[in-house]
Amino acid sequence: FYGWQTIISPATDDDNTASGRHRPKCQDVQQFHRGQVIRAKDIVVNVYNAGSIANLAEDTLDILENRGFQPGVYDNAPANVHAGNVTILTDAKLTPEAKLVAKQFKGQIQYAKRPAIDPGINVVVGDDFVGIDKNAKKALRLNRDVSTCTSVGNASQ
């Protein structure tokens, strides 16, 4: 039955799915002003596995969620995205949200300038992943105004 369904109704790139799940979209954007504090709970994080360690993205996202971050997507990284320890995908590496997420990881953090895969901060972990710094700060005082996606929902909603 499954084989027949696949033949008569094959999946397409337009299905908006990854690993059998709908891609999220940003539901709430919040504006933060200079001098305010942005906290882990205000930031959506997505984690992608670019290595061969099974469940690394899921496990990493679970730990970040336990540290207070809003969970986004965990998935395998796109074929053209690589990471040793941790790479944060961003169009501007010095955003406060990216800085706060980067502080959560041990070891060297790299930044790759590219469009976001999903709303929020996109983190790629690789086979050289060192781990999470359990003593990292979970808040950051802002030195400029920022707006960030604070919650995501199903793209089909």
mmCIF file of C-alpha atoms in Angstrom:
data_model
loop_
_atom_site.group_PDB
_atom_site.id
_atom_site.type_symbol
_atom_site.label_atom_id
_atom_site.label_comp_id
_atom_site.label_asym_id
_atom_site.label_seq_id
_atom_site.Cartn_x
_atom_site.Cartn_y
_atom_site.Cartn_z
ATOM 1 C CA PHE A 1 0.000 0.000 0.000
ATOM 2 C CA TYR A 2 2.732 2.471 0.969
ATOM 3 C CA GLY A 3 4.621 1.841 -2.277
ATOM 4 C CA TRP A 4 1.466 2.392 -4.322
ATOM 5 C CA GLN A 5 0.660 5.608 -2.421
ATOM 6 C CA THR A 6 4.179 6.851 -3.069
ATOM 7 C CA ILE A 7 3.828 6.178 -6.792
ATOM 8 C CA ILE A 8 0.432 7.814 -7.224
ATOM 9 C CA SER A 9 1.090 10.686 -4.803
ATOM 10 C CA PRO A 10 4.848 11.280 -4.472
ATOM 11 C CA ALA A 11 6.175 13.861 -2.052
ATOM 12 C CA THR A 12 7.345 17.125 -3.577
ATOM 13 C CA ASP A 13 9.463 19.997 -2.336
ATOM 14 C CA ASP A 14 6.251 22.009 -2.128
ATOM 15 C CA ASP A 15 4.898 19.730 0.603
ATOM 16 C CA ASN A 16 6.621 21.985 3.176
ATOM 17 C CA THR A 17 7.796 19.061 5.250
ATOM 18 C CA ALA A 18 11.074 17.875 6.703
ATOM 19 C CA SER A 19 11.416 14.522 8.383
ATOM 20 C CA GLY A 20 7.657 14.081 8.093
ATOM 21 C CA ARG A 21 6.857 17.298 9.978
ATOM 22 C CA HIS A 22 5.503 20.624 8.768
ATOM 23 C CA ARG A 23 8.005 23.460 8.733
ATOM 24 C CA PRO A 24 7.185 26.067 11.368
ATOM 25 C CA LYS A 25 6.486 29.715 10.805
ATOM 26 C CA CYS A 26 6.994 32.562 13.216
ATOM 27 C CA GLN A 27 3.782 33.283 15.112
ATOM 28 C CA ASP A 28 4.922 36.026 17.477
ATOM 29 C CA VAL A 29 7.582 38.670 16.961
ATOM 30 C CA GLN A 30 8.527 40.748 19.963
ATOM 31 C CA GLN A 31 10.386 44.046 19.940
ATOM 32 C CA PHE A 32 13.075 44.559 22.583
ATOM 33 C CA HIS A 33 14.625 47.958 23.209
ATOM 34 C CA ARG A 34 18.117 49.021 24.141
ATOM 35 C CA GLY A 35 18.682 48.482 27.861
ATOM 36 C CA GLN A 36 16.099 45.710 28.153
ATOM 37 C CA VAL A 37 17.104 42.149 28.918
ATOM 38 C CA ILE A 38 16.487 39.378 26.417
ATOM 39 C CA ARG A 39 16.153 35.943 27.968
ATOM 40 C CA ALA A 40 16.384 32.383 26.703
ATOM 41 C CA LYS A 41 12.566 32.150 26.813
ATOM 42 C CA ASP A 42 12.433 34.956 24.228
ATOM 43 C CA ILE A 43 14.454 33.080 21.601
ATOM 44 C CA VAL A 44 13.431 30.216 19.311
ATOM 45 C CA VAL A 45 16.303 27.834 18.547
ATOM 46 C CA ASN A 46 16.505 25.246 15.752
ATOM 47 C CA VAL A 47 19.227 22.589 15.734
ATOM 48 C CA TYR A 48 20.458 20.667 12.690
ATOM 49 C CA ASN A 49 22.802 17.682 12.674
ATOM 50 C CA ALA A 50 25.613 17.927 10.110
ATOM 51 C CA GLY A 51 27.482 14.932 11.490
ATOM 52 C CA SER A 52 27.110 11.212 11.876
ATOM 53 C CA ILE A 53 26.164 11.081 15.573
ATOM 54 C CA ALA A 54 22.587 9.827 15.791
ATOM 55 C CA ASN A 55 20.046 12.105 17.527
ATOM 56 C CA LEU A 56 22.603 14.853 18.191
ATOM 57 C CA ALA A 57 20.293 17.641 16.991
ATOM 58 C CA GLU A 58 17.324 16.354 18.986
ATOM 59 C CA ASP A 59 19.375 15.840 22.152
ATOM 60 C CA THR A 60 20.961 19.281 21.831
ATOM 61 C CA LEU A 61 17.592 20.976 21.326
ATOM 62 C CA ASP A 62 16.203 19.132 24.374
ATOM 63 C CA ILE A 63 19.041 20.496 26.519
ATOM 64 C CA LEU A 64 18.532 24.023 25.181
ATOM 65 C CA GLU A 65 14.802 23.744 25.881
ATOM 66 C CA ASN A 66 15.596 22.641 29.454
ATOM 67 C CA ARG A 67 17.767 25.769 29.707
ATOM 68 C CA GLY A 68 14.707 27.865 28.839
ATOM 69 C CA PHE A 69 14.968 28.431 25.088
ATOM 70 C CA GLN A 70 11.904 28.031 22.890
ATOM 71 C CA PRO A 71 12.273 24.817 20.883
ATOM 72 C CA GLY A 72 11.957 25.070 17.140
ATOM 73 C CA VAL A 73 12.984 22.365 14.689
ATOM 74 C CA TYR A 74 15.533 19.599 14.982
ATOM 75 C CA ASP A 75 16.528 17.896 11.766
ATOM 76 C CA ASN A 76 19.437 16.819 9.627
ATOM 77 C CA ALA A 77 21.328 19.753 8.143
ATOM 78 C CA PRO A 78 20.881 20.506 4.452
ATOM 79 C CA ALA A 79 23.547 18.827 2.329
ATOM 80 C CA ASN A 80 25.473 22.054 1.731
ATOM 81 C CA VAL A 81 25.694 23.009 5.443
ATOM 82 C CA HIS A 82 28.624 21.770 7.525
ATOM 83 C CA ALA A 83 29.846 22.102 11.108
ATOM 84 C CA GLY A 84 32.760 20.888 13.173
ATOM 85 C CA ASN A 85 31.634 21.734 16.698
ATOM 86 C CA VAL A 86 28.889 24.359 16.283
ATOM 87 C CA THR A 87 28.033 26.693 13.430
ATOM 88 C CA ILE A 88 25.383 29.360 13.809
ATOM 89 C CA LEU A 89 23.685 30.322 10.561
ATOM 90 C CA THR A 90 23.000 34.023 10.500
ATOM 91 C CA ASP A 91 22.997 36.977 8.204
ATOM 92 C CA ALA A 92 24.696 39.051 10.932
ATOM 93 C CA LYS A 93 26.729 37.200 13.572
ATOM 94 C CA LEU A 94 26.626 39.958 16.139
ATOM 95 C CA THR A 95 22.878 39.870 16.833
ATOM 96 C CA PRO A 96 22.191 39.644 20.558
ATOM 97 C CA GLU A 97 20.059 36.532 20.021
ATOM 98 C CA ALA A 98 22.901 34.750 18.205
ATOM 99 C CA LYS A 99 25.351 35.862 20.913
ATOM 100 C CA LEU A 100 23.179 34.484 23.701
ATOM 101 C CA VAL A 101 22.696 31.156 21.920
ATOM 102 C CA ALA A 102 26.423 30.929 21.120
ATOM 103 C CA LYS A 103 27.268 31.377 24.822
ATOM 104 C CA GLN A 104 25.454 28.104 25.543
ATOM 105 C CA PHE A 105 28.059 25.977 23.772
ATOM 106 C CA LYS A 106 31.529 24.841 24.749
ATOM 107 C CA GLY A 107 34.348 25.019 22.225
ATOM 108 C CA GLN A 108 34.801 27.114 19.121
ATOM 109 C CA ILE A 109 31.689 28.576 17.539
ATOM 110 C CA GLN A 110 31.676 29.406 13.857
ATOM 111 C CA TYR A 111 29.246 31.636 12.024
ATOM 112 C CA ALA A 112 28.065 31.095 8.474
ATOM 113 C CA LYS A 113 26.472 33.951 6.609
ATOM 114 C CA ARG A 114 23.397 32.535 4.938
ATOM 115 C CA PRO A 115 19.619 32.814 5.059
ATOM 116 C CA ALA A 116 17.792 31.148 7.922
ATOM 117 C CA ILE A 117 16.463 27.642 7.366
ATOM 118 C CA ASP A 118 13.624 28.139 9.854
ATOM 119 C CA PRO A 119 12.479 31.094 12.008
ATOM 120 C CA GLY A 120 14.687 31.670 15.028
ATOM 121 C CA ILE A 121 18.377 31.036 15.595
ATOM 122 C CA ASN A 122 19.649 28.170 13.425
ATOM 123 C CA VAL A 123 22.396 26.057 15.015
ATOM 124 C CA VAL A 124 24.278 23.310 13.197
ATOM 125 C CA VAL A 125 26.167 20.701 15.245
ATOM 126 C CA GLY A 126 28.795 18.354 13.863
ATOM 127 C CA ASP A 127 30.883 15.356 14.825
ATOM 128 C CA ASP A 128 33.314 17.527 16.833
ATOM 129 C CA PHE A 129 30.506 18.775 19.093
ATOM 130 C CA VAL A 130 31.952 19.553 22.534
ATOM 131 C CA GLY A 131 28.737 20.113 24.472
ATOM 132 C CA ILE A 132 26.620 22.631 26.340
ATOM 133 C CA ASP A 133 28.062 24.989 28.951
ATOM 134 C CA LYS A 134 25.659 24.435 31.826
ATOM 135 C CA ASN A 135 26.978 27.585 33.550
ATOM 136 C CA ALA A 136 26.316 29.901 30.606
ATOM 137 C CA LYS A 137 24.162 32.964 31.198
ATOM 138 C CA LYS A 138 20.588 32.705 29.964
ATOM 139 C CA ALA A 139 19.976 36.443 29.628
ATOM 140 C CA LEU A 140 21.670 39.394 27.956
ATOM 141 C CA ARG A 141 21.197 43.145 28.376
ATOM 142 C CA LEU A 142 20.694 44.723 24.965
ATOM 143 C CA ASN A 143 22.872 47.501 23.639
ATOM 144 C CA ARG A 144 20.506 48.096 20.706
ATOM 145 C CA ASP A 145 16.910 47.508 19.644
ATOM 146 C CA VAL A 146 16.080 44.043 18.268
ATOM 147 C CA SER A 147 13.013 42.130 17.227
ATOM 148 C CA THR A 148 12.952 38.381 17.527
ATOM 149 C CA CYS A 149 10.634 35.478 16.858
ATOM 150 C CA THR A 150 9.407 34.367 20.282
ATOM 151 C CA SER A 151 7.149 31.490 19.235
ATOM 152 C CA VAL A 152 6.605 29.285 16.222
ATOM 153 C CA GLY A 153 3.706 27.261 14.972
ATOM 154 C CA ASN A 154 2.822 24.845 12.228
ATOM 155 C CA ALA A 155 3.115 26.357 8.741
ATOM 156 C CA SER A 156 -0.194 24.785 7.763
ATOM 157 C CA GLN A 157 -2.119 26.722 10.431
#
